[in-house]
Coordinates of C-alpha atoms and ligand atoms in Angstrom, one line a residue:
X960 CA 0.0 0.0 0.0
X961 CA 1.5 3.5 -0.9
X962 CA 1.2 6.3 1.1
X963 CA -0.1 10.0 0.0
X964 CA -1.3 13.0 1.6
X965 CA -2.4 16.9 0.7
X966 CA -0.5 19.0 3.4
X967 CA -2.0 22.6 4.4
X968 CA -3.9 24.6 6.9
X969 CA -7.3 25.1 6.5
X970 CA -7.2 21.3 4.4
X971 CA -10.5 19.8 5.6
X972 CA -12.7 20.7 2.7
X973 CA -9.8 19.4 0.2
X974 CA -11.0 17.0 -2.6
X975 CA -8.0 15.8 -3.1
X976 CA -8.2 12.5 -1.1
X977 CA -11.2 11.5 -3.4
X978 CA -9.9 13.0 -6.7
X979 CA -7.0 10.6 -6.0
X980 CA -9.1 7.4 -4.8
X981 CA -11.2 7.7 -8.1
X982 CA -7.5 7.5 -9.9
X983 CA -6.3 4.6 -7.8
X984 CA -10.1 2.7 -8.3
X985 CA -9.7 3.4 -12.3
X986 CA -6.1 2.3 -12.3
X987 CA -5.6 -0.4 -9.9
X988 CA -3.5 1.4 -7.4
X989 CA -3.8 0.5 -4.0
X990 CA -3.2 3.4 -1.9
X991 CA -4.2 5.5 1.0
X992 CA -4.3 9.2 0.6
X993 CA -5.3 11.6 3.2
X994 CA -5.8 15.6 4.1
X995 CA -3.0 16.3 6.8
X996 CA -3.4 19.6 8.7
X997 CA -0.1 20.6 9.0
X998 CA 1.1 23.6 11.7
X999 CA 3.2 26.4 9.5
X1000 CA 6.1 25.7 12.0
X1001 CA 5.7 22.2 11.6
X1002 CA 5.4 22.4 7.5
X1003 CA 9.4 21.1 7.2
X1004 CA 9.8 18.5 9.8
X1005 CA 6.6 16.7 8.9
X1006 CA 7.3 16.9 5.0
X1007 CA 10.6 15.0 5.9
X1008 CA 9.0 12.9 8.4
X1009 CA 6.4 11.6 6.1
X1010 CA 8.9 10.7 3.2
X1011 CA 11.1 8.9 6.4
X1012 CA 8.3 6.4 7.2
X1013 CA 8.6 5.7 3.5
X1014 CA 5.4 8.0 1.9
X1015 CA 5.4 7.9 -1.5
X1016 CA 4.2 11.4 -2.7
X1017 CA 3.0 14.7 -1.1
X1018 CA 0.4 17.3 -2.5
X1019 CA 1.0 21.0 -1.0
X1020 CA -1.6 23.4 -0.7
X1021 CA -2.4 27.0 0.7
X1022 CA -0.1 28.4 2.4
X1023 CA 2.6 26.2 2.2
X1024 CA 3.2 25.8 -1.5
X1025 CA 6.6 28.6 -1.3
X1026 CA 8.0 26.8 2.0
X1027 CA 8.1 23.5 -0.1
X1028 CA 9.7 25.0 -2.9
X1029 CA 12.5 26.2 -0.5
X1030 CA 12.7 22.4 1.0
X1031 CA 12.6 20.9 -2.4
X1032 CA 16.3 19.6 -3.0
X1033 CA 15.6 19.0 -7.0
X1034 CA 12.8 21.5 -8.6
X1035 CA 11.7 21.2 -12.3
X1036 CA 11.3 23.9 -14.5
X1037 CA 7.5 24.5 -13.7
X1038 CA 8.2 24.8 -10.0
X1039 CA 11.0 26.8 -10.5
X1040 CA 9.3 29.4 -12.7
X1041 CA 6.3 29.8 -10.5
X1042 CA 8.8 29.9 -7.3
X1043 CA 6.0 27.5 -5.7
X1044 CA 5.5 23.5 -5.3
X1045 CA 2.4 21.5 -5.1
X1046 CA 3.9 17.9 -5.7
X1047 CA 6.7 16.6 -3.9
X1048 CA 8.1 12.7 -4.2
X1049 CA 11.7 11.3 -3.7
X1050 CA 13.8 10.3 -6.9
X1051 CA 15.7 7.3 -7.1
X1052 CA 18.8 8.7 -5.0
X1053 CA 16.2 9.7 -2.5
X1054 CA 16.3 13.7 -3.1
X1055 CA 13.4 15.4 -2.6
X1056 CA 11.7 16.4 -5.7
X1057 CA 9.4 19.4 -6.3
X1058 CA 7.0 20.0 -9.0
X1059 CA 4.3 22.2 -10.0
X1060 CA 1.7 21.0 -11.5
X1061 CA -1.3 23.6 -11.3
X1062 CA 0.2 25.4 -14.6
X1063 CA 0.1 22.1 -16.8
X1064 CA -3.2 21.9 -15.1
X1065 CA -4.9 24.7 -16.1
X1066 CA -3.9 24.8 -19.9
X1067 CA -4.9 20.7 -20.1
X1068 CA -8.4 22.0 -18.9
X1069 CA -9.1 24.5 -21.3
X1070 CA -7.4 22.8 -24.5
X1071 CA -10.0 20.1 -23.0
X1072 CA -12.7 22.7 -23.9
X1073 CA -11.9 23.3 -27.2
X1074 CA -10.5 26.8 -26.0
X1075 CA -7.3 28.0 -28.0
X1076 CA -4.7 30.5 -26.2
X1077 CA -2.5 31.5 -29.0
X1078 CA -2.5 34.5 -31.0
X1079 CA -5.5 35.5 -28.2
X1080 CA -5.5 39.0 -26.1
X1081 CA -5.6 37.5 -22.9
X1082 CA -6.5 39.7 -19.8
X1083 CA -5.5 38.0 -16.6
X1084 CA -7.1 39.3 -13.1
X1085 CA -4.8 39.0 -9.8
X1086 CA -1.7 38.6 -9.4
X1087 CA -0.9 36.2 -6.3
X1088 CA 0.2 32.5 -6.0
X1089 CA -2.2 31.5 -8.5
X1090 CA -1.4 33.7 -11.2
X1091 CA 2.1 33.3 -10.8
X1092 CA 1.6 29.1 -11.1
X1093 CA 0.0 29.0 -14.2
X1094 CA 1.5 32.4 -16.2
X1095 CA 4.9 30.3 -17.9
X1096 CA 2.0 27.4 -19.3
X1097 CA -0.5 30.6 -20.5
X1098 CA 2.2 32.2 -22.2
X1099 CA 4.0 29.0 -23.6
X1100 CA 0.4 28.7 -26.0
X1101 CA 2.0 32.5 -27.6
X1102 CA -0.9 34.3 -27.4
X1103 CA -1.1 37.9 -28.7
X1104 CA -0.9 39.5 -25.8
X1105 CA -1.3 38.9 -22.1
X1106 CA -2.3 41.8 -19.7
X1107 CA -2.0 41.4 -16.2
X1108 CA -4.3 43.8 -13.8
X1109 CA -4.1 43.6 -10.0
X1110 CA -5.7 45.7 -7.3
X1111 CA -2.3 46.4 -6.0
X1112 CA -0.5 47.4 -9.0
X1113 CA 2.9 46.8 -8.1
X1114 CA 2.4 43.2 -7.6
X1115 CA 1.4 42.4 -11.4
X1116 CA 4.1 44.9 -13.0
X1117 CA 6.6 42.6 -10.8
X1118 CA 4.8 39.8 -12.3
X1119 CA 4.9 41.1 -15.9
X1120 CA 8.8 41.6 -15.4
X1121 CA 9.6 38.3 -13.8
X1122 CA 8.1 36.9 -16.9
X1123 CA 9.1 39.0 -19.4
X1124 CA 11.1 36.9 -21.5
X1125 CA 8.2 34.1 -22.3
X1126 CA 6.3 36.5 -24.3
X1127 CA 4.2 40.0 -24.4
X1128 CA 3.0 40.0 -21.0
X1129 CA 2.3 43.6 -19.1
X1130 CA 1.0 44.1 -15.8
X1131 CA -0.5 47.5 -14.0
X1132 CA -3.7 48.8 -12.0
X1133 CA -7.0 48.4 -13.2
X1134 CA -6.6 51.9 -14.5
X1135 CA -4.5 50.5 -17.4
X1136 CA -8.0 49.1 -19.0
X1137 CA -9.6 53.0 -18.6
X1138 CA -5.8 54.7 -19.4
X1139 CA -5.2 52.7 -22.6
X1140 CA -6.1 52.3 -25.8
X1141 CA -6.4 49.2 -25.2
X1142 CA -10.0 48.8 -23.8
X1143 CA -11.2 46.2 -26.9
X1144 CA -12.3 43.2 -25.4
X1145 CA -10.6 40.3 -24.5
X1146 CA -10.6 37.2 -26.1
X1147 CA -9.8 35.4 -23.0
X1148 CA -10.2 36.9 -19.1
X1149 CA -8.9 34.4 -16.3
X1150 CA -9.7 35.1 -12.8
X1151 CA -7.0 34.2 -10.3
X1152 CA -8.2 37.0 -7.3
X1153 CA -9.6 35.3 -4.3
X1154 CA -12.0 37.9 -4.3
X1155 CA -14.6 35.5 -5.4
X1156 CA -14.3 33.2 -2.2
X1157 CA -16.5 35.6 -0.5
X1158 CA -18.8 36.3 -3.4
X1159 CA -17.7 39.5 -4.7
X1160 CA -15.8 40.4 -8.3
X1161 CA -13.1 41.5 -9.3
X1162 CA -13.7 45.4 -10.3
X1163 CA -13.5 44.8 -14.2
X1164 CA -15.9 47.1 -17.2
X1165 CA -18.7 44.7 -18.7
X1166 CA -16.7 46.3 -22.1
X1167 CA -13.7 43.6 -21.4
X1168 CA -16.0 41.3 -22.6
X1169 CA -17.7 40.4 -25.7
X1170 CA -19.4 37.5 -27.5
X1171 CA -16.3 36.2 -28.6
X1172 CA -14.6 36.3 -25.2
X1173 CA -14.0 32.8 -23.1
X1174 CA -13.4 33.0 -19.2
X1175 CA -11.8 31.0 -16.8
X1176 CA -12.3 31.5 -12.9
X1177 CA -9.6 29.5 -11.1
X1178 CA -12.0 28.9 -8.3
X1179 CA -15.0 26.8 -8.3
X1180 CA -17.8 26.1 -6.6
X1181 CA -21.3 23.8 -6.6
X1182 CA -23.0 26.3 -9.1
X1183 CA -21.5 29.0 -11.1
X1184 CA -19.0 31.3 -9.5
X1185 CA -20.2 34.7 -9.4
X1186 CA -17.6 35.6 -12.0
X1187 CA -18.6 33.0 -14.2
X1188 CA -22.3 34.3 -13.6
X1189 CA -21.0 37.8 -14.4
X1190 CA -19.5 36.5 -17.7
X1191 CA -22.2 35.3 -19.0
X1192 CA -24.8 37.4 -18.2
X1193 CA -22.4 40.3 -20.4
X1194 CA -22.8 37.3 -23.3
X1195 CA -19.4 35.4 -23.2
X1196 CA -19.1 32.4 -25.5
X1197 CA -17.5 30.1 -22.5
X1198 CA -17.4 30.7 -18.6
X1199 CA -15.0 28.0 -17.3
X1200 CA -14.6 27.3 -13.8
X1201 CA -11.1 25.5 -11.9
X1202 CA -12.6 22.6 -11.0
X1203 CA -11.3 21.1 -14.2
X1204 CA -8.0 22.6 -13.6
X1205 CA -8.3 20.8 -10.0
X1206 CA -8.8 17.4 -11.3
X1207 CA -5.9 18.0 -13.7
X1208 CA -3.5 19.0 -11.9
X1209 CA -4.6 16.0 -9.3
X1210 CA -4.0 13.6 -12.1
X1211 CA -0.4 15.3 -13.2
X1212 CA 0.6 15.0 -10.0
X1213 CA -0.5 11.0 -10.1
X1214 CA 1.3 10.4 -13.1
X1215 CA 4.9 11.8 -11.4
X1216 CA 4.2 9.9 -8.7
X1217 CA 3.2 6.4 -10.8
X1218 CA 3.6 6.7 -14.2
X1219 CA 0.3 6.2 -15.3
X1220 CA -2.0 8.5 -16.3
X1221 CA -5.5 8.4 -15.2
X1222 CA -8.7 9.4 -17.2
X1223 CA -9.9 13.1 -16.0
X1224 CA -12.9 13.3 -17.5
X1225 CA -15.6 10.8 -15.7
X1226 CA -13.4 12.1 -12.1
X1227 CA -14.6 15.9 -13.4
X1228 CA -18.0 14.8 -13.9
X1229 CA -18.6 12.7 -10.9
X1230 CA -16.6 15.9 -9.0
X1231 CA -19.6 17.7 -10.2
X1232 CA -22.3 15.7 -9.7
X1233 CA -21.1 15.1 -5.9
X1234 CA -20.7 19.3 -5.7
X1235 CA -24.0 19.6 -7.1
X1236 CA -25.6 17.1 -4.4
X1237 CA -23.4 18.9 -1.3
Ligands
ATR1501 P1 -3.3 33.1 -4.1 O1 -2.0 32.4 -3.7 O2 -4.5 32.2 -4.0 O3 -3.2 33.7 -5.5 P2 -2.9 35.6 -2.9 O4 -1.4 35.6 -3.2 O5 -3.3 36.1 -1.5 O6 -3.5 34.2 -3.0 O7 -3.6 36.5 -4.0 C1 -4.9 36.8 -4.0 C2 -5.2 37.7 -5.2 O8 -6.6 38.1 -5.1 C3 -4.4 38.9 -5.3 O9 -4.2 39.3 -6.6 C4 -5.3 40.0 -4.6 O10 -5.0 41.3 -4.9 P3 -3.8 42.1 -4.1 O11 -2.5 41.6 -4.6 O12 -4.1 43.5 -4.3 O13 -4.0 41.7 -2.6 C5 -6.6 39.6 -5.1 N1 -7.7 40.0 -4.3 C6 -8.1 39.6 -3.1 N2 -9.2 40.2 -2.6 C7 -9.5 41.2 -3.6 C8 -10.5 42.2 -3.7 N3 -11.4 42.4 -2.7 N4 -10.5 43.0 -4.8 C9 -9.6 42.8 -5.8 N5 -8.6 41.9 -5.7 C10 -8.5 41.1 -4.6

């Protein structure tokens, strides 16, 4: 029996512990995989204490995804990039290992969709962890152009410079939408604020968006997120939420660990059906 477990603090409400017992069901794994509450000074010594009774993977979530990018002895590229770590696993010399997988994650979900990122305006909204995760994958596809707008403004310029060299990204204050000439509307706008945890929106002109335009809100819940709602009552062609992007980068995450890579698509739509019921 292998060992797994999704480390953070809050963790309880995580679906990763039945994302990943659909996987093993569908593949014939046998494993145990559970939500561990971990204490932020604690996040270190029980990382290393998990691999030393001989666990075979970790999952890292909120707020802990930086710390276990510092304690990662090899990174790849994607968790370099981002700076964060959600998937951790020992190699054959027994290093520890630290991946990223929300990035991958996100951009298997929307080419899922039929959506198509490149030679596309993209507007991205926020410009914390999230963002940061997914921006080398968004701007891997080459789209057009990638604006990123953040309340605080700073944040998402610092962004825009960190990822300069990947393509045409810029990042400012909302004001950039009103102070440019810019103001067309997007082909894409992806939501990566947490403003929508407690219901609200991000502070964007119904002019961003246009028949034309998809959306993606990284966050999901058991109906629409209000962003999603807000998309498509201003007529979007596609409001996407993250719970495919959840599922995804759950199942990248399984195949670094095992090497096989499970089906996504009945795990998204049981996902939802079990959301749907509470
Ligand atoms: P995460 O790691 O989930 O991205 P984060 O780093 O705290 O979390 O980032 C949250 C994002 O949501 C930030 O872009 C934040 O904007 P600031 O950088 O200005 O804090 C954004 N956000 C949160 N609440 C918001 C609100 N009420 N209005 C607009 N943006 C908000």
């Amino acid at each position: 029996m292998d060992h797994y477990a999704v480390f953070g603090n809050p963790v309880k409400h995580s679906r990763s512990p039945w994302i990943h017992t659909q996987f093993a069901a569908q593949t014939g794994a046998e494993l145990d995989y559970r939500a561990q509450e971990v204490a932020a000074e604690q996040f270190e010594q029980q990382v290393l204490a998990f691999f030393g009774r001989g666990g075979a993977g970790l999952n890292i979530t909120v707020p802990f995804k930086e710390q276990a990018h510092d304690l990662a002895q090899v990174l790849s590229d994607a968790a370099r990039v981002a700076g964060a770590v959600n998937t951790l696993y020992q190699d054959d010399d027994g290093r520890l290992v630290g991946d990223n997988t929300d990035g991958v994650g996100m951009l298997r979900d929307i080419l899922q969709n039929g959506g198509v990122l490149r030679q596309r305006r993209i507007l991205v909204v926020g410009a914390g962890g999230a963002v940061r995760g997914v921006l080398p994958n968004l701007l891997a596809e080459q789209p057009a152009e990638l604006l990123i707008l953040n309340r605080t403004a700073d944040r998402a310029s610092a962004l825009a410079d960190r990822f300069r060299d990947l393509g045409p990204v810029r990042g400012g204050g909302y004001d950039l939408l009103t102070n440019s000439p810019a103001t067309a509307p997007f082909d894409w706008i992806i939501n990566g604020t947490s403003v929508g945890l407690s219901g609200g929106l991000p502070p964007l002109p119904a002019s961003v968006v246009a028949p034309h335009t998809w959306s993606y809100d990284m966050v999901y819940g058991p109906g629409q997120t209000a962003f999603q709602q807000w998309c498509v009552d201003n007529a979007a062609a596609r409001a996407l939420d993250g719970l495919g992007m959840l599922v995804e980068q759950a199942a990248e995450a399984f195949f670094l660990w095992r090497g096989v890579r499970p089906q996504t698509a009945p795990v998204i739509a049981a996902l939802r059906q079990e959301l749907a019921v509470g």
